[in-house]
PDB file of C-alpha atoms in Angstrom:
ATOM      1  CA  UNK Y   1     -24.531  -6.277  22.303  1.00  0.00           C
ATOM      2  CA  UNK Y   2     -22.278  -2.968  22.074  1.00  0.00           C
ATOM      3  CA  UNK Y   3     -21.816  -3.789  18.194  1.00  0.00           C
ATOM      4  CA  UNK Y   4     -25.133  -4.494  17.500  1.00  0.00           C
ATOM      5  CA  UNK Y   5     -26.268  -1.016  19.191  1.00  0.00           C
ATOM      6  CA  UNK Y   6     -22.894   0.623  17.526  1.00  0.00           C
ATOM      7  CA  UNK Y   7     -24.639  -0.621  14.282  1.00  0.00           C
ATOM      8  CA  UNK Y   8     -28.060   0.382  14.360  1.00  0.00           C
ATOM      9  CA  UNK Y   9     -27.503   3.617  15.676  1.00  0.00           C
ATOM     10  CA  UNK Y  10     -24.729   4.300  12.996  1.00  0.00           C
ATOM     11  CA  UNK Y  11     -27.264   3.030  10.085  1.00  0.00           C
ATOM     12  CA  UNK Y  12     -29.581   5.759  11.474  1.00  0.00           C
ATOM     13  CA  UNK Y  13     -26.719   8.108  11.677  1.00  0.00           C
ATOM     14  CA  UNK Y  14     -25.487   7.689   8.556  1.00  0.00           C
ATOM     15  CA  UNK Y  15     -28.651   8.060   6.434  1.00  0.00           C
ATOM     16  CA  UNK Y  16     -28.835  11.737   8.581  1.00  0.00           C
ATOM     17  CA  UNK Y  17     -26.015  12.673   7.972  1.00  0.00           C
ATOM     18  CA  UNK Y  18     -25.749  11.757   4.317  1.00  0.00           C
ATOM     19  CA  UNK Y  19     -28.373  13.912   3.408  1.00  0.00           C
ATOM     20  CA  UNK Y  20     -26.456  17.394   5.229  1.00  0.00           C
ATOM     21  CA  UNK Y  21     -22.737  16.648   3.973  1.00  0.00           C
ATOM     22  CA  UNK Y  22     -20.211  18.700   4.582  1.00  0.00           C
ATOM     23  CA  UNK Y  23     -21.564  23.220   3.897  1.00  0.00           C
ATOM     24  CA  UNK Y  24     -19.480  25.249   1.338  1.00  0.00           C
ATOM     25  CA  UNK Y  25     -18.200  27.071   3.451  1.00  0.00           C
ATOM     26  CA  UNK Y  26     -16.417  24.155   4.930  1.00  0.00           C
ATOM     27  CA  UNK Y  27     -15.196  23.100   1.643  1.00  0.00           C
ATOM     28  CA  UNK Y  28     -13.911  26.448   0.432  1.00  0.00           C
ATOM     29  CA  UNK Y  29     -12.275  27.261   3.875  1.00  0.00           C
ATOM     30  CA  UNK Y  30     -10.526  23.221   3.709  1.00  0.00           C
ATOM     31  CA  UNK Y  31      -9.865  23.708  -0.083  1.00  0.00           C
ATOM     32  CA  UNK Y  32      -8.028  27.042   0.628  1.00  0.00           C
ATOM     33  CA  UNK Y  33      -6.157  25.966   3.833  1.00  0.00           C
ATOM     34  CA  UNK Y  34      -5.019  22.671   1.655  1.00  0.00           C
ATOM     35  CA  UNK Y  35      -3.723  24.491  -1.380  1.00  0.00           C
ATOM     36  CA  UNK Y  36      -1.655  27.045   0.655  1.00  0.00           C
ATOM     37  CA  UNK Y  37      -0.109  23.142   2.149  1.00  0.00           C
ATOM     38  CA  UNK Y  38       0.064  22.046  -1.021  1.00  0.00           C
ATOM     39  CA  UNK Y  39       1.959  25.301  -2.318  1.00  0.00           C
ATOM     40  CA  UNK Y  40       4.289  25.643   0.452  1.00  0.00           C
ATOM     41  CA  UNK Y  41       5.556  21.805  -0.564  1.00  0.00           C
ATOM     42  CA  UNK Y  42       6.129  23.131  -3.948  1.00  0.00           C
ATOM     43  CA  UNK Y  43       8.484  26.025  -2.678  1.00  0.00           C
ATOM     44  CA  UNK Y  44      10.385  23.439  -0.982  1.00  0.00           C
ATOM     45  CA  UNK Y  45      11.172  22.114  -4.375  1.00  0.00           C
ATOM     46  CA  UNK Y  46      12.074  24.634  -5.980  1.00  0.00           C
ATOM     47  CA  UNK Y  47      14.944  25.782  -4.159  1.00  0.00           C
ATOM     48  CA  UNK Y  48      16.754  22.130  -3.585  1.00  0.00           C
ATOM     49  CA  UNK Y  49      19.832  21.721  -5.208  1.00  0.00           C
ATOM     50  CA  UNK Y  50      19.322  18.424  -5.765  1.00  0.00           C
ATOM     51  CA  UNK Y  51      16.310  18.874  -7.664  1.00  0.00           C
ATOM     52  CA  UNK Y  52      17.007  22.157  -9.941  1.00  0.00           C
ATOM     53  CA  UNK Y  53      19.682  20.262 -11.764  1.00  0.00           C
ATOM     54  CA  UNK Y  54      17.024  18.560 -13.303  1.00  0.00           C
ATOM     55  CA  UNK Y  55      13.508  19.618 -12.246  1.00  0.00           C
ATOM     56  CA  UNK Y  56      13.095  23.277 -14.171  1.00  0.00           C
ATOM     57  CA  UNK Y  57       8.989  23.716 -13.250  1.00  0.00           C
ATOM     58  CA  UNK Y  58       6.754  22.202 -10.686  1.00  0.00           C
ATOM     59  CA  UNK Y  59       2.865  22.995 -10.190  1.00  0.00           C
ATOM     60  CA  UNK Y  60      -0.058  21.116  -8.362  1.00  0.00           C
ATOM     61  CA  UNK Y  61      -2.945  20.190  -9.430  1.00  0.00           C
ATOM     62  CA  UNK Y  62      -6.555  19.123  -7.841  1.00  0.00           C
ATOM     63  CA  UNK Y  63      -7.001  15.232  -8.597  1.00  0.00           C
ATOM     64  CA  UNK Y  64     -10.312  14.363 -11.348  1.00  0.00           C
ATOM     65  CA  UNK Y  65     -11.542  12.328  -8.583  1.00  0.00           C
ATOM     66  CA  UNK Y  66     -11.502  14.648  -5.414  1.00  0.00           C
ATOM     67  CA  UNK Y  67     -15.356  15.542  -4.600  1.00  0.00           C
ATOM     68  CA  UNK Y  68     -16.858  17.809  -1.548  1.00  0.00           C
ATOM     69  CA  UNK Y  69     -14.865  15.676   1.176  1.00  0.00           C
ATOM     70  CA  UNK Y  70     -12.324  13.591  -0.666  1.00  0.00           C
ATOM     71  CA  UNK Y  71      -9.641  16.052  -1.870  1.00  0.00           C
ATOM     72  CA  UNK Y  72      -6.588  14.936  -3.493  1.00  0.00           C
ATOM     73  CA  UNK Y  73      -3.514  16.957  -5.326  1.00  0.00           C
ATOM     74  CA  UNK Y  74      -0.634  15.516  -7.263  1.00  0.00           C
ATOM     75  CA  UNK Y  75       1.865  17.359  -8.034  1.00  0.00           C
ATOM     76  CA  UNK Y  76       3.697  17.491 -11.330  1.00  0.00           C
ATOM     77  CA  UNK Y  77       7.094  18.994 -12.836  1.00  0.00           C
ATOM     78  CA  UNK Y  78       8.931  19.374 -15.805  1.00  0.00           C
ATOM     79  CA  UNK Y  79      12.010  17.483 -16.584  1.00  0.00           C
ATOM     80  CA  UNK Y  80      15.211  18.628 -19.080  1.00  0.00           C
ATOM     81  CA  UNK Y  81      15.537  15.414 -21.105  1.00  0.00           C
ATOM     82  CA  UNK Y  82      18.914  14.919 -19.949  1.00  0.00           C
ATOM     83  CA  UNK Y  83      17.455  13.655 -16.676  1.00  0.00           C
ATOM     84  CA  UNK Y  84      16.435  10.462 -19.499  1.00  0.00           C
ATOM     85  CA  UNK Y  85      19.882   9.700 -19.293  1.00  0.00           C
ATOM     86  CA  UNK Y  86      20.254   8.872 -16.182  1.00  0.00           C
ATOM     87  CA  UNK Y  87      19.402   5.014 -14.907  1.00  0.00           C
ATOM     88  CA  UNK Y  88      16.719   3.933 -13.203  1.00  0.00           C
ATOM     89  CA  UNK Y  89      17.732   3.779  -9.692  1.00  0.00           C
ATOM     90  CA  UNK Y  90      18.924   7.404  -9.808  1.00  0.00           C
ATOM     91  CA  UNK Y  91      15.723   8.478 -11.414  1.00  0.00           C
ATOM     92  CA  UNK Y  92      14.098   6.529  -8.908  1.00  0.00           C
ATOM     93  CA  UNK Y  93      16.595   8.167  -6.201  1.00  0.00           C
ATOM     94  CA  UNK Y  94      15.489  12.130  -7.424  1.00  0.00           C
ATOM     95  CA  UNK Y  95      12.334  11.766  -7.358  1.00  0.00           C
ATOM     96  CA  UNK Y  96      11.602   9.589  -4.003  1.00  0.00           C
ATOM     97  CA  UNK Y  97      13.708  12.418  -2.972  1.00  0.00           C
ATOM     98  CA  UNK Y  98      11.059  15.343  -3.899  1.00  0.00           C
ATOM     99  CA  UNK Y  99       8.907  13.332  -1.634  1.00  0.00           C
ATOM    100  CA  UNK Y 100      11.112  13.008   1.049  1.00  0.00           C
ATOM    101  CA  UNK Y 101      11.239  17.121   1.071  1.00  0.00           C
ATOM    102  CA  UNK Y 102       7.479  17.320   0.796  1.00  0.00           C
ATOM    103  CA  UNK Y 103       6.968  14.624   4.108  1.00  0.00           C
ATOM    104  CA  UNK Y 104       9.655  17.239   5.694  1.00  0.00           C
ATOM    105  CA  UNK Y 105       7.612  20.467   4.974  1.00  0.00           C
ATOM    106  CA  UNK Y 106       4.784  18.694   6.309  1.00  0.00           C
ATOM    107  CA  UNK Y 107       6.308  16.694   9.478  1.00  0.00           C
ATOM    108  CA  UNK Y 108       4.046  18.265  12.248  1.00  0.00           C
ATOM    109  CA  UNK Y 109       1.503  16.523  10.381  1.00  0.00           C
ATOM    110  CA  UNK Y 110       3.585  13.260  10.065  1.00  0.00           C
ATOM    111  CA  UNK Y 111       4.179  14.300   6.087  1.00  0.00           C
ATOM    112  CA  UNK Y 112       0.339  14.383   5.094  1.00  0.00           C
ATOM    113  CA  UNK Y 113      -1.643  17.434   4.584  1.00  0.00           C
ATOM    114  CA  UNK Y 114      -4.340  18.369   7.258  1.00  0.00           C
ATOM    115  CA  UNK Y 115      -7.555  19.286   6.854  1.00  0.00           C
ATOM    116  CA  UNK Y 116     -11.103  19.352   8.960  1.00  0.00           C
ATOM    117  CA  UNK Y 117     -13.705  17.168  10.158  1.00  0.00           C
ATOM    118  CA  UNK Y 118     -15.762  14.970   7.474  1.00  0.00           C
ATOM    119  CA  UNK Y 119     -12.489  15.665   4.935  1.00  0.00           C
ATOM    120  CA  UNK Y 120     -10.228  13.313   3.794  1.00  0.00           C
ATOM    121  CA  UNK Y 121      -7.130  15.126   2.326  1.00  0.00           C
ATOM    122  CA  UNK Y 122      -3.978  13.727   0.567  1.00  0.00           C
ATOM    123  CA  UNK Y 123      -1.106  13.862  -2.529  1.00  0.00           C
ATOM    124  CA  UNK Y 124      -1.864  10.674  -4.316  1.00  0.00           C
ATOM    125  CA  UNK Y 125       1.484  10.993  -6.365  1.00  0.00           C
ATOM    126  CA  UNK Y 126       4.471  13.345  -7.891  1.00  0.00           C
ATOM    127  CA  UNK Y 127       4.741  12.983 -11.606  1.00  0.00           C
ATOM    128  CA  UNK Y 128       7.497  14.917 -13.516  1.00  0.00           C
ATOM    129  CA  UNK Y 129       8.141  14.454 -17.222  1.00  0.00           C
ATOM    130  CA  UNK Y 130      10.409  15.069 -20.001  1.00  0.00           C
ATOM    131  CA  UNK Y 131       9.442  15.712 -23.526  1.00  0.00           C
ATOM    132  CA  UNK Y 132       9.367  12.055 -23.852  1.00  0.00           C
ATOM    133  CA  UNK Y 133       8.463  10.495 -20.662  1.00  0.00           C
ATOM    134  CA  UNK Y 134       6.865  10.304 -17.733  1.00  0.00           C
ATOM    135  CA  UNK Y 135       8.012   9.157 -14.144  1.00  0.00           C
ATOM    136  CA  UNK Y 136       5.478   8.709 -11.384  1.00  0.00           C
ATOM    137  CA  UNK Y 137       5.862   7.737  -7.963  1.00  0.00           C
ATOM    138  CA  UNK Y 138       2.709   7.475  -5.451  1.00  0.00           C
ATOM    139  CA  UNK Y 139       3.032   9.628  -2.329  1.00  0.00           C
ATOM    140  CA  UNK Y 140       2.678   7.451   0.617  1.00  0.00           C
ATOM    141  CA  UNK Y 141       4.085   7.547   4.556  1.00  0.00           C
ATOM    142  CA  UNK Y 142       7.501   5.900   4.273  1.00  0.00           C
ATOM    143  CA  UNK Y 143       6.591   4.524   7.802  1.00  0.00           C
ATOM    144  CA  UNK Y 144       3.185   2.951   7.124  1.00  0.00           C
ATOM    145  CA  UNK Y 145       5.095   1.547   3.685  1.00  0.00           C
ATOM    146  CA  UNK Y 146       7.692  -0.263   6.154  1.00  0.00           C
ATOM    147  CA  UNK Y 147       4.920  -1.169   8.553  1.00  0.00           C
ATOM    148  CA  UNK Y 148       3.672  -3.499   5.637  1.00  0.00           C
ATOM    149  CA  UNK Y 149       6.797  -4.881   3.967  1.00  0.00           C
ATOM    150  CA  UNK Y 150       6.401  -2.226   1.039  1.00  0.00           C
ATOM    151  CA  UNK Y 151       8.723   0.165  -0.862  1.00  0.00           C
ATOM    152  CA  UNK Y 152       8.188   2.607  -3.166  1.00  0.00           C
ATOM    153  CA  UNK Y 153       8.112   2.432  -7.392  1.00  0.00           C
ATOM    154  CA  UNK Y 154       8.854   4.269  -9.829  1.00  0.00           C
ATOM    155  CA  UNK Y 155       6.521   4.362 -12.612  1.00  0.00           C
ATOM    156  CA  UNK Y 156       8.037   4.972 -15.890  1.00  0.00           C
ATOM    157  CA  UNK Y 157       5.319   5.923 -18.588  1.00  0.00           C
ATOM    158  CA  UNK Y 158       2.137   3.897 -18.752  1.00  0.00           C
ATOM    159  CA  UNK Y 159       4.023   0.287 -18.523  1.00  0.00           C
ATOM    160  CA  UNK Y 160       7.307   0.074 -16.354  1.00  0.00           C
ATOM    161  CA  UNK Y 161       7.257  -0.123 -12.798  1.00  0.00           C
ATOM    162  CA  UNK Y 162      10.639  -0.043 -10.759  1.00  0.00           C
ATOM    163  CA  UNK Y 163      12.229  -0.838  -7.207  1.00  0.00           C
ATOM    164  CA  UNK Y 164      15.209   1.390  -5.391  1.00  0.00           C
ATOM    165  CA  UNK Y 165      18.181  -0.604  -6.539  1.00  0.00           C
ATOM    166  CA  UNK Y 166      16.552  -0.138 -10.672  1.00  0.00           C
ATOM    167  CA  UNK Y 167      14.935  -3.541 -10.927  1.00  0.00           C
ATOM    168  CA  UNK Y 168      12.026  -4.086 -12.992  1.00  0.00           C
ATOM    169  CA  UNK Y 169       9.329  -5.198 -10.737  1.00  0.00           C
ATOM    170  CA  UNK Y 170       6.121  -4.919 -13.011  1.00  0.00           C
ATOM    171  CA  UNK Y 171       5.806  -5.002 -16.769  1.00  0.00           C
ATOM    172  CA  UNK Y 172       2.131  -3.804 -17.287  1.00  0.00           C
ATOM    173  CA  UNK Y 173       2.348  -5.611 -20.475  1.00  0.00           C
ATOM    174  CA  UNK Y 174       1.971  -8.954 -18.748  1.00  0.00           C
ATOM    175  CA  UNK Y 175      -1.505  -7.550 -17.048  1.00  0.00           C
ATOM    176  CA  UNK Y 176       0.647  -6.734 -13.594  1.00  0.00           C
ATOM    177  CA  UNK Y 177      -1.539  -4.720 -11.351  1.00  0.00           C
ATOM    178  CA  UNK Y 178       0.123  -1.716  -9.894  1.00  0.00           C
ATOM    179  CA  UNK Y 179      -1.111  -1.710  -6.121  1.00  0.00           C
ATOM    180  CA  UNK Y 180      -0.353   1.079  -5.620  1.00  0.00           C
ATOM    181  CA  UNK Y 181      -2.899   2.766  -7.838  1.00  0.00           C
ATOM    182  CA  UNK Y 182      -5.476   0.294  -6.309  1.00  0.00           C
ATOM    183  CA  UNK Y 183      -4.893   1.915  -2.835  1.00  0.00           C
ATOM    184  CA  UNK Y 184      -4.914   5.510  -4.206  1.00  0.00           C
ATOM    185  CA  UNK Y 185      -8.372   4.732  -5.995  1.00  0.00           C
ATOM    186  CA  UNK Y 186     -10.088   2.910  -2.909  1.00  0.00           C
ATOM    187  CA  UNK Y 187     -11.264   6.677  -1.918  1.00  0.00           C
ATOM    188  CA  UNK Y 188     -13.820   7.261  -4.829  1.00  0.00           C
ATOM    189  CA  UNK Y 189     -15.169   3.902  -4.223  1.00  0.00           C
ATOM    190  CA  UNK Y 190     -18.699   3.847  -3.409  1.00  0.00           C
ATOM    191  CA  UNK Y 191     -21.754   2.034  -2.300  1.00  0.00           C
ATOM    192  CA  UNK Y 192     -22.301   0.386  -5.341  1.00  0.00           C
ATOM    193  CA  UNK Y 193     -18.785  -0.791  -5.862  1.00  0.00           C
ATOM    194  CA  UNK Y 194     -18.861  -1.920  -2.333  1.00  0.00           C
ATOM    195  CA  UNK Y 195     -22.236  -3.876  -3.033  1.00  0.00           C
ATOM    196  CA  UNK Y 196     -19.796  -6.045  -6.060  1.00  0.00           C
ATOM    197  CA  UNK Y 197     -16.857  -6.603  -3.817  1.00  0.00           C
ATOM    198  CA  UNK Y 198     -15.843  -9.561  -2.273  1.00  0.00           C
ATOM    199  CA  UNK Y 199     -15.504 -10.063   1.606  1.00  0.00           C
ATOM    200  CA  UNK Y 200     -11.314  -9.883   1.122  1.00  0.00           C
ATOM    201  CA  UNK Y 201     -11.785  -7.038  -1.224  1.00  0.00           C
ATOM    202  CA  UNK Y 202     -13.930  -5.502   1.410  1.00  0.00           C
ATOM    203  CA  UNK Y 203     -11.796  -5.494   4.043  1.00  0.00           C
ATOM    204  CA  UNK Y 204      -8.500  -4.794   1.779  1.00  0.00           C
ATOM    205  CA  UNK Y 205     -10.046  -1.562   0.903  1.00  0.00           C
ATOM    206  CA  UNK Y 206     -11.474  -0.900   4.410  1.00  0.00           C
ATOM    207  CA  UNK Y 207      -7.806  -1.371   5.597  1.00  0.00           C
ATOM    208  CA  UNK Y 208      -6.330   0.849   2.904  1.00  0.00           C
ATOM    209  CA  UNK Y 209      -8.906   3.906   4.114  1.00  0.00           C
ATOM    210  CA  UNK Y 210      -8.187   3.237   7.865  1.00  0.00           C
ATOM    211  CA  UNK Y 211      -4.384   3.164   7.028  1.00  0.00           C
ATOM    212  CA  UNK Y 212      -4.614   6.429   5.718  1.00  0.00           C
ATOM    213  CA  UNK Y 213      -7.597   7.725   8.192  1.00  0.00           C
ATOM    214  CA  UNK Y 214      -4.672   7.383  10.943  1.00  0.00           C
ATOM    215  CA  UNK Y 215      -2.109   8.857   9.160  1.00  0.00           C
ATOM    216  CA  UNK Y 216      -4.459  11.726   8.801  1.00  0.00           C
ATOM    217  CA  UNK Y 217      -4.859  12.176  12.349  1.00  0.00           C
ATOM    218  CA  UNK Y 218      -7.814  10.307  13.188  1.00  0.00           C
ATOM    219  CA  UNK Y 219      -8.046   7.618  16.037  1.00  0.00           C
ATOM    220  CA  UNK Y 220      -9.249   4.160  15.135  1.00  0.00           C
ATOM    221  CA  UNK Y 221     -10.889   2.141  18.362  1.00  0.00           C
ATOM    222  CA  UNK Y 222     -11.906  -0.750  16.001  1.00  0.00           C
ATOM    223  CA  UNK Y 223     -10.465  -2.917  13.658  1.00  0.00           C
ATOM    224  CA  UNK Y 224     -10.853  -3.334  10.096  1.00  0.00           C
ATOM    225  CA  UNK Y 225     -13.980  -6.039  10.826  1.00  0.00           C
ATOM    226  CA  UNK Y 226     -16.142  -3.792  12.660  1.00  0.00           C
ATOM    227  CA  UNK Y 227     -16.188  -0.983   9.720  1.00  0.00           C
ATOM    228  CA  UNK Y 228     -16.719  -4.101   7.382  1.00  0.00           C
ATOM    229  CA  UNK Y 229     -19.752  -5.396   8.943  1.00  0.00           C
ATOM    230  CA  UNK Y 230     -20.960  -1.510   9.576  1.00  0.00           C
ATOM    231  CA  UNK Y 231     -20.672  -0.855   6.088  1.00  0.00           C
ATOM    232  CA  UNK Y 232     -23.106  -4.257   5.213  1.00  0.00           C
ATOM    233  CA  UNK Y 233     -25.308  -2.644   6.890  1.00  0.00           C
ATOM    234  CA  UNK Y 234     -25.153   0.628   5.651  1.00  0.00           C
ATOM    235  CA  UNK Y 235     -25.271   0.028   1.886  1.00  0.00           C
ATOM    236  CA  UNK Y 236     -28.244  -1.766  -0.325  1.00  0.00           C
ATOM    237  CA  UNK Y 237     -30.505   1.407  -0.422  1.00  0.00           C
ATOM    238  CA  UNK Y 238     -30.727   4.104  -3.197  1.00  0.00           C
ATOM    239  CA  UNK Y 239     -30.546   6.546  -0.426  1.00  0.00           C
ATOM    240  CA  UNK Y 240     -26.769   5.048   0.808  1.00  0.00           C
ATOM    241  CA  UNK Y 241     -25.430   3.847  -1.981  1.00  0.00           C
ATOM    242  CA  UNK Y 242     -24.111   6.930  -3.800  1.00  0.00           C
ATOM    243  CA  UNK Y 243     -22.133   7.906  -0.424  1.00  0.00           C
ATOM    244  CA  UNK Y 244     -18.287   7.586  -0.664  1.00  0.00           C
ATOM    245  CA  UNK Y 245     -16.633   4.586   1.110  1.00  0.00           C
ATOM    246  CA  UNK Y 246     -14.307   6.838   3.046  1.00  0.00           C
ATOM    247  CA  UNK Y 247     -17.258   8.949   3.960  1.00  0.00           C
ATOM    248  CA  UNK Y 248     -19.138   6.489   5.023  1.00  0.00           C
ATOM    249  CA  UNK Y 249     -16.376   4.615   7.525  1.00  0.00           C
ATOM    250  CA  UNK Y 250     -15.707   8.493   8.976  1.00  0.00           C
ATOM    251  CA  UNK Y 251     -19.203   8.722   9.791  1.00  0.00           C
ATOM    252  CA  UNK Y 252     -19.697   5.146  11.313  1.00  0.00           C
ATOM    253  CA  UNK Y 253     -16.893   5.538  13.209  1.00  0.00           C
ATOM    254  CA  UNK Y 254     -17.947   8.652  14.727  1.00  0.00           C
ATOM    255  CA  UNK Y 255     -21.433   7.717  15.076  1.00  0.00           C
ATOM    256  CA  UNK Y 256     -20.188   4.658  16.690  1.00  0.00           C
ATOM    257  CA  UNK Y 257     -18.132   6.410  18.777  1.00  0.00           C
ATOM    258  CA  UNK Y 258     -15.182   4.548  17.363  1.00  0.00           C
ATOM    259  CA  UNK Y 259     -13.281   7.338  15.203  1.00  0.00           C
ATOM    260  CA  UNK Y 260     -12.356  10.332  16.741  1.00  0.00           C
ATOM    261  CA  UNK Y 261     -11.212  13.608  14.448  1.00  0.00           C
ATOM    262  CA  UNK Y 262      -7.817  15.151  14.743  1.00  0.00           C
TER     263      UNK Y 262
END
């Protein structure tokens, strides 16, 4: 009876507040407060030892698919090539490292960047290159990561993927999907992609958002099943199914009283 009432009354919600969104003065007041994070990580890089053997510039950059509440930053470097000379676990090694330092700048925030209500905020991945190559490695909480059995990769150029120790783990050649991209991209889902998903994909990517929803800050009261079947229920109309998954979980789980904000 509670979930039934949870879900009509966040169906009604949501369709209200679809249409009002976040104001621009929100945005511009999050977007500011995020790059001066975002910055501040940078400096951190800069002046590490470690890095500046190797690492000789290092900018950020807004990600194509942020939109008014889903804002994401990478942040990418240049390399000397002699850094191609060095093998793969210690490339792997420097640059999980230049995450490690940007979790540490951000540690009253449990290494994630903080922003306000309605936003979802995040660095989907580091990405430094040499005149040759490029070496990405997604930005996630080492905790969460352990939590699940995972690790981090190293992703060498558009095709190599690589554990700690230097082991070849996926050859992109062979079709291997890189998970890791697959959780980063779950945010700029929306209604119609959710409408063409299958029940596990559904609650995979429902997961994925709650995962980093908590990470964020935010307090989860359900699990991953009550968001799925709110989220039926919310999608299948023109006037829904342009809104953002992530958007659309935040605002059924505070309509529902289910989600609380930071």
């Amino acid at each position: 009876m509670r979930n039934l009432f949870y879900f009509i009354l966040t169906f009604i919600s949501l369709i209200l507040l679809t249409s009002c969104g976040v104001t621009g003065e929100e945005k511009k007041e999050t977007e500011a407060s995020l790059e001066k994070q975002v910055q501040k990580s940078i400096e951190s890089l800069k002046s590490d030892e470690v890095l500046t053997k190797y690492l000789t510039n290092v900018k950020y950059e807004k990600d194509v698919d942020s939109d008014d509440t889903n804002l994401h930053y990478n942040i990418l470097g240049t390399l000397n090539d002699s850094f191609e000379e060095l093998k793969e676990a210690e490339q792997f090694a420097f640059i999980s490292h230049s995450i490690d330092k940007i979790h540490e700048v951000n540690k009253e925030n449990n290494g994630d960047l903080s922003c306000g209500r309605l936003f979802l905020c995040d660095i989907w991945y580091v990405e430094f290159s040499t005149s040759k190559e490029k070496y990405r490695m997604f930005y996630e909480d080492p905790n969460i990561n352990n939590m699940n059995g995972e690790e981090r990769t190293l992703v060498v150029g558009d095709r190599f993927e690589f554990n700690s120790k230097g082991i070849l783990v996926i050859d992109r050649k062979d079709n291997s999907i890189n998970s890791s991209t697959t959780k980063a991209n779950s945010s700029t889902k929306d209604g119609n992609d959710w409408l063409e998903m299958g029940d596990s994909q559904k609650y995979s990517t429902v997961t994925t958002i709650l995962t980093s929803l908590k990470s964020n800050g935010y307090t989860v009261l359900e699990n991953a099943d009550w968001f799925v079947d709110a989220l039926n229920a919310f999608y299948g109309v023109d006037a829904t199914n342009g809104t953002k998954i992530t958007e659309a979980i935040i605002l059924a789980g505070l309509a529902g009283k289910v989600i609380t904000k930071p």
